[in-house]
Coordinates of C-alpha atoms and ligand atoms in Angstrom, one line a residue:
X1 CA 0.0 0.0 0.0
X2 CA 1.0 3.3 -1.1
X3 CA 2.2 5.4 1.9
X4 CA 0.0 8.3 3.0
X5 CA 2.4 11.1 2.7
X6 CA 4.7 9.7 -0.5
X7 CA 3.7 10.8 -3.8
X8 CA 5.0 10.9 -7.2
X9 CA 7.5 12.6 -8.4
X10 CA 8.2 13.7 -11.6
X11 CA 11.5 14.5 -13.5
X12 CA 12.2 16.0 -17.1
X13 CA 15.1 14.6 -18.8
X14 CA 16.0 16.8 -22.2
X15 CA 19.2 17.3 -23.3
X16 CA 21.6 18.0 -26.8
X17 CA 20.1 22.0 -26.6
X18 CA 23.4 23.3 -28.9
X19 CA 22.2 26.9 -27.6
X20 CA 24.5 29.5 -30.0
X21 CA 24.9 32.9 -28.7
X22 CA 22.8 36.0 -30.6
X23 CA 20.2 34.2 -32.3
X24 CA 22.3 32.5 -34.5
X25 CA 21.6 29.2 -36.4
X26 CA 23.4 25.8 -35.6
X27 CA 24.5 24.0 -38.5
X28 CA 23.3 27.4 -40.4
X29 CA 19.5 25.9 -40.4
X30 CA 18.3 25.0 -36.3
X31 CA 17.0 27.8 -34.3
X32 CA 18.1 25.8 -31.4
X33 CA 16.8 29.2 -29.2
X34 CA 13.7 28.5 -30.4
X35 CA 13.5 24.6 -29.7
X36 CA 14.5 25.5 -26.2
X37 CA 11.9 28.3 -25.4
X38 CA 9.5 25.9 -27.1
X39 CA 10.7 23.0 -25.1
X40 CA 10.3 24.9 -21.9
X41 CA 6.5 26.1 -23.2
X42 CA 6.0 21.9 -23.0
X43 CA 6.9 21.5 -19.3
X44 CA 5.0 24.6 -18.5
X45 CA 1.9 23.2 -20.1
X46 CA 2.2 20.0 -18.8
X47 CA -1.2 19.3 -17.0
X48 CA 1.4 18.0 -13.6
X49 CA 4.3 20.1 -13.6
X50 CA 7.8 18.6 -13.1
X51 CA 9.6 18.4 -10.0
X52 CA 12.8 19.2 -11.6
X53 CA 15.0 18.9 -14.8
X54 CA 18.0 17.8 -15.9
X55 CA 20.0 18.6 -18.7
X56 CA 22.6 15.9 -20.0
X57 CA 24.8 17.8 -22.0
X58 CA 25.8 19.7 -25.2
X59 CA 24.0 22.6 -23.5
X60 CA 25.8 25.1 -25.5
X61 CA 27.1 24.3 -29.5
X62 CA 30.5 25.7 -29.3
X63 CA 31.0 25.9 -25.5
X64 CA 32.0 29.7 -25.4
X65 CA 31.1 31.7 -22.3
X66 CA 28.9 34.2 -24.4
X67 CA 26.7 31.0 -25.3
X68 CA 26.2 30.1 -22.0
X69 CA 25.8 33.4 -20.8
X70 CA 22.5 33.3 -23.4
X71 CA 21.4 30.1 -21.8
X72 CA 21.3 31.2 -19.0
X73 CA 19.1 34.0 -19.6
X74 CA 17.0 31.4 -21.3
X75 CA 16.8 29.3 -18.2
X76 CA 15.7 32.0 -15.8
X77 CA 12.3 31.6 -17.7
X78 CA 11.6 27.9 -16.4
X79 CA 9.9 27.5 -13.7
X80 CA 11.3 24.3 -12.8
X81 CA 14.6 23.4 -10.9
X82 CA 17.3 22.4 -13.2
X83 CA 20.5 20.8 -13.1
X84 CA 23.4 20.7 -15.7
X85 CA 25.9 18.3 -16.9
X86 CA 27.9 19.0 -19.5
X87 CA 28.4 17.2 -23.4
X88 CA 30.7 17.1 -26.2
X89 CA 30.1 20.7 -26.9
X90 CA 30.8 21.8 -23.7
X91 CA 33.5 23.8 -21.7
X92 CA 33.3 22.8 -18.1
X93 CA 35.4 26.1 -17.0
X94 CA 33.4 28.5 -18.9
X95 CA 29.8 26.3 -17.9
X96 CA 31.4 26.7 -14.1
X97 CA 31.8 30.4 -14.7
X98 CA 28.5 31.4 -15.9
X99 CA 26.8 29.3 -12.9
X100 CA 28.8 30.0 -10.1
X101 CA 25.4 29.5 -8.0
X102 CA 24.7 26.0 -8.9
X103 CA 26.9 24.6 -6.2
X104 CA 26.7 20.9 -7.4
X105 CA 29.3 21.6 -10.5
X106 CA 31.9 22.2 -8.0
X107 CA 31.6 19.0 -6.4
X108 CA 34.2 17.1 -7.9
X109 CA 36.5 20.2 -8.8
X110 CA 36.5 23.7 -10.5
X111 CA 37.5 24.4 -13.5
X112 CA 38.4 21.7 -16.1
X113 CA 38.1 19.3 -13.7
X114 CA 35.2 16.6 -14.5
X115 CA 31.7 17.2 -13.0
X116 CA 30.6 14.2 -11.4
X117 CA 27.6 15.0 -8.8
X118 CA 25.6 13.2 -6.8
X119 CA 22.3 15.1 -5.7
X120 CA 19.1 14.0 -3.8
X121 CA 16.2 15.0 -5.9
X122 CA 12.9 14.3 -3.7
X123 CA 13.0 10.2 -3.4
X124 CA 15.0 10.1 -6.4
X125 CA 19.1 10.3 -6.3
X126 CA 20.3 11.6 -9.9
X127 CA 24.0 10.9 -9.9
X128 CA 25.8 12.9 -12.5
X129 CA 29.4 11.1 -14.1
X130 CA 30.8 13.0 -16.8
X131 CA 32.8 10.4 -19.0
X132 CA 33.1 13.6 -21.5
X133 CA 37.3 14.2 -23.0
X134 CA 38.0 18.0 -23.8
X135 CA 37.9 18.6 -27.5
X136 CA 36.8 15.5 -28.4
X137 CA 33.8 14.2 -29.3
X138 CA 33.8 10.7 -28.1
X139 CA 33.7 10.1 -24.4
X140 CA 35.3 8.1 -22.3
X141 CA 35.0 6.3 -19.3
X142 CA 37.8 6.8 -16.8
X143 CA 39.4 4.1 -14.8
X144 CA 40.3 6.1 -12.0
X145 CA 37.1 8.1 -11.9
X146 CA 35.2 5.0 -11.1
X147 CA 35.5 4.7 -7.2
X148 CA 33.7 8.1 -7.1
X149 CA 31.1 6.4 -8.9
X150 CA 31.0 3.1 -6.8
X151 CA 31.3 5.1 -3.7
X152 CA 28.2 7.6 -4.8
X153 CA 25.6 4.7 -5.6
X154 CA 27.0 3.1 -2.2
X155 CA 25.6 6.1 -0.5
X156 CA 22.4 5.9 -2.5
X157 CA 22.1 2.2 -2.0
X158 CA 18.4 2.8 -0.5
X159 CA 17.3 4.9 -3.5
X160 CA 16.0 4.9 -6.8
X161 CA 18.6 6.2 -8.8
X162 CA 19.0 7.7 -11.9
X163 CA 22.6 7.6 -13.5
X164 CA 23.3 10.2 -15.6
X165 CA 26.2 11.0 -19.1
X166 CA 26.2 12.3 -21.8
X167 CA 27.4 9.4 -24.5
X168 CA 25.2 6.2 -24.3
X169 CA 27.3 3.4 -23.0
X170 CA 26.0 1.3 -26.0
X171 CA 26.6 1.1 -29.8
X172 CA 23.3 2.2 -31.2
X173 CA 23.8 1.1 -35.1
X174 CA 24.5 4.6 -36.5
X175 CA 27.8 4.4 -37.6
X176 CA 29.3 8.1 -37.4
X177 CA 27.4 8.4 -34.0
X178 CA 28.8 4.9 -32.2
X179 CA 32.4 6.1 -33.9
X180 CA 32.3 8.9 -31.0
X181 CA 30.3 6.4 -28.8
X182 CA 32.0 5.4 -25.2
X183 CA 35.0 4.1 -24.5
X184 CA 35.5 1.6 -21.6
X185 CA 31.7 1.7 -21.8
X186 CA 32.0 -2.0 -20.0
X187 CA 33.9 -0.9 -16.9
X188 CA 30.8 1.3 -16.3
X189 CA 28.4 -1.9 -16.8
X190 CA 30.1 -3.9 -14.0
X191 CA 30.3 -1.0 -11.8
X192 CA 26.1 -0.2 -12.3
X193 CA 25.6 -3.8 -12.6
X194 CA 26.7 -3.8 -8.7
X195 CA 23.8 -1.7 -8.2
X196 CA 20.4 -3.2 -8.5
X197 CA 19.1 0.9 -7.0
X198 CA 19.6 1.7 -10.5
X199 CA 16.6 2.4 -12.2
X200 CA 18.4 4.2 -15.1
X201 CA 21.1 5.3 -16.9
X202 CA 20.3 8.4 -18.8
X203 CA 22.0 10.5 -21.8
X204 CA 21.8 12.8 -24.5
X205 CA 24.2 12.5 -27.8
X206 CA 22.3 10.8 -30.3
X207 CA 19.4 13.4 -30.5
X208 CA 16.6 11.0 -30.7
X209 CA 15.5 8.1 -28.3
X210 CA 17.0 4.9 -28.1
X211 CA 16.6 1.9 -25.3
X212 CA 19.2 -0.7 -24.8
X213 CA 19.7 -3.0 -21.3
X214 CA 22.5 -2.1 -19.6
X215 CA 24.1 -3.5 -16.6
X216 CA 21.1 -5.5 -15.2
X217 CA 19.4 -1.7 -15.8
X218 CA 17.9 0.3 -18.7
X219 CA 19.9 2.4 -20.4
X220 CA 18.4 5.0 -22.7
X221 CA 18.9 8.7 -25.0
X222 CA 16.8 11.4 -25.0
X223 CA 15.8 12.8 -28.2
X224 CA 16.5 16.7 -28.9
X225 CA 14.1 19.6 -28.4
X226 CA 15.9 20.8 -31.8
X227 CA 17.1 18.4 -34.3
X228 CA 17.5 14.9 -34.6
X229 CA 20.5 12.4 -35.8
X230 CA 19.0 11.1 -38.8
X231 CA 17.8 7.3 -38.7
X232 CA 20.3 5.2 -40.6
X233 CA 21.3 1.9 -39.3
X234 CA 24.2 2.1 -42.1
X235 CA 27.6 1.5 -40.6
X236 CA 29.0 3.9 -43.1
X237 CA 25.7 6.4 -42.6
X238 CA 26.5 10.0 -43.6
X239 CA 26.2 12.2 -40.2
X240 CA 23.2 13.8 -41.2
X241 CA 20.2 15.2 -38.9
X242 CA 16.5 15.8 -39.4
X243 CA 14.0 18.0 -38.2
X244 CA 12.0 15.2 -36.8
X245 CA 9.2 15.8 -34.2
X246 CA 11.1 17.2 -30.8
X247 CA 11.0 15.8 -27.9
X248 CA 12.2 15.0 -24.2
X249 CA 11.8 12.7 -21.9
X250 CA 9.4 12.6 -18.4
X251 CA 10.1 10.0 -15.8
X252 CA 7.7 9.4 -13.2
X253 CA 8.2 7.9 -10.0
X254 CA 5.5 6.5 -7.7
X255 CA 6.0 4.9 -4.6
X256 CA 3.6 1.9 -5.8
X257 CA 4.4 1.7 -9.2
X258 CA 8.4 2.2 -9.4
X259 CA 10.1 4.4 -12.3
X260 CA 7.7 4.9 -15.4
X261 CA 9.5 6.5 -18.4
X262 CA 7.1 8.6 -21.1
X263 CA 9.0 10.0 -24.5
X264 CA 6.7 13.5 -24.6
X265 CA 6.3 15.3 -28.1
X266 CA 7.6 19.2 -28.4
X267 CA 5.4 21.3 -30.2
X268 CA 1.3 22.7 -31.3
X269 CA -0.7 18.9 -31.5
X270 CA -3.6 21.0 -30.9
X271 CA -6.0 19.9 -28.0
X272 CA -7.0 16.8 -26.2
X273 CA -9.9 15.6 -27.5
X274 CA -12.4 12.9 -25.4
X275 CA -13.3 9.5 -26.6
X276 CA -16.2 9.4 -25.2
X277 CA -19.2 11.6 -25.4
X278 CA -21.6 13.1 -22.8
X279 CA -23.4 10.1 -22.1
X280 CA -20.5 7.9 -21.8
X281 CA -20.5 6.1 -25.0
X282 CA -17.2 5.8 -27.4
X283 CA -17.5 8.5 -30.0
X284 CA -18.7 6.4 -33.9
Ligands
LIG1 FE1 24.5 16.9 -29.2

């Protein structure tokens, strides 16, 4: 039975927001400013609002601190808790500099240093490991970063938790995208595999959603509020993206009914309609 005072809780994951600085385009075509202030109208329309959300990286396109000095501006407008982690496209200095006040990126060093965090967010712990390498594009799971990580789910051994980086730790079948997959991605899946509490392991990257198991856990991507990776299971694919249907990603918890993950479309789909009419009978 459902205790009296626990109730769900609900968490937004979006991610790969490649926010450029002065309303400029990404790729000269995405109006990735736009994707963002319509992603946020989503959350805010949402008939439950969300508890909190998290980011998992390529916040910013080209990681300059004028970019992220625009996000920021663009995040005071949610009215939802968020935390940031950073991607590919990231500077962690320059992310650090521009949000001094979100104490959690300092946990595991200033500067260049990685941000790994490990936060408690309502019954949920979201644990943050940032297998990201500067200026590259493939990440990378370091050896001697992994105690952190085994010592954080130890203290979270009680809790649903929610593992979050940036690069799925899985080959997805498109070919340019798993060439800048995740290296060492199978000393992470012994480390969560340790780990039953896991309910997830969350990223970003690939710009469209994509479910694998993972270490006795689910693993799964986001897609993009902006543009998608194009679809092509072709080793050899062409990195190419589309502008699919956006999207993100809400998890709800319930103390009953565990972790419950919904992919949520970005965008006008007009209202919801009933099936049934007046009397009670399925609309013919
Ligand atoms: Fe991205």
């Amino acid at each position: 039975m459902m205790q009296p005072t626990a109730k769900p809780y609900l968490l937004a994951h979006i991610t790969d927001l490649h926010i450029k600085a002065g309303g400029k385009l990404s790729y000269r075509r995405v109006d990735t400013a736009d994707a963002l202030r319509q992603c946020i109208d989503a959350l805010h329309a949402l008939p439950q609002r969300p508890d909190i959300a998290v980011v998992t990286g390529d916040l910013v396109d080209f990681g300059t601190e004028e970019e992220y000095r625009f996000l920021r501006a663009m995040l005071d407008s949610l009215l939802i808790p968020v935390r940031l982690m950073p991607g590919n496209h990231d500077s962690r200095e320059a992310l650090r500099r521009v949000f001094p006040d979100h104490r959690y990126l300092f946990e595991a060093g200033d500067g260049e240093a990685p941000i790994h965090y490990r936060i408690d967010a309502g019954p949920l712990t979201l644990i943050a490991f940032d297998c990201t390498v500067p200026r590259q594009s493939g990440g990378r799971v370091d050896p001697d970063a992994l105690p952190w990580l085994e010592a954080a789910l130890a203290a979270a051994a009680d809790r649903p938790t929610l593992l979050m980086l940036h690069h799925p730790p899985f080959h997805t079948g498109i070919g340019h995208m798993d060439e800048q997959g995740l290296e060492n991605a199978a000393l992470l899946e012994a480390v969560v595999r340790r780990h039953p509490q896991v309910e997830r392991v969350l990223c970003g990257h690939l710009h469209r959603h994509i479910v694998r198991r993972f270490g006795g856990t689910i693993a799964m991507t986001a897609p993009g509020p902006a543009h998608q990776v194009a679809l092509d299971l072709d080793p050899r694919a062409a990195s190419r993206f589309r502008m699919e249907p956006p999207g993100y990603l809400l998890h709800w918890w319930h103390p009953e009914h565990g972790l419950v993950t919904h992919a949520a479309a970005i965008g006008e789909h007009g209202p919801a309609y009933p099936f049934f009419d007046a009397q009670g009978k399925l609309i013919d």
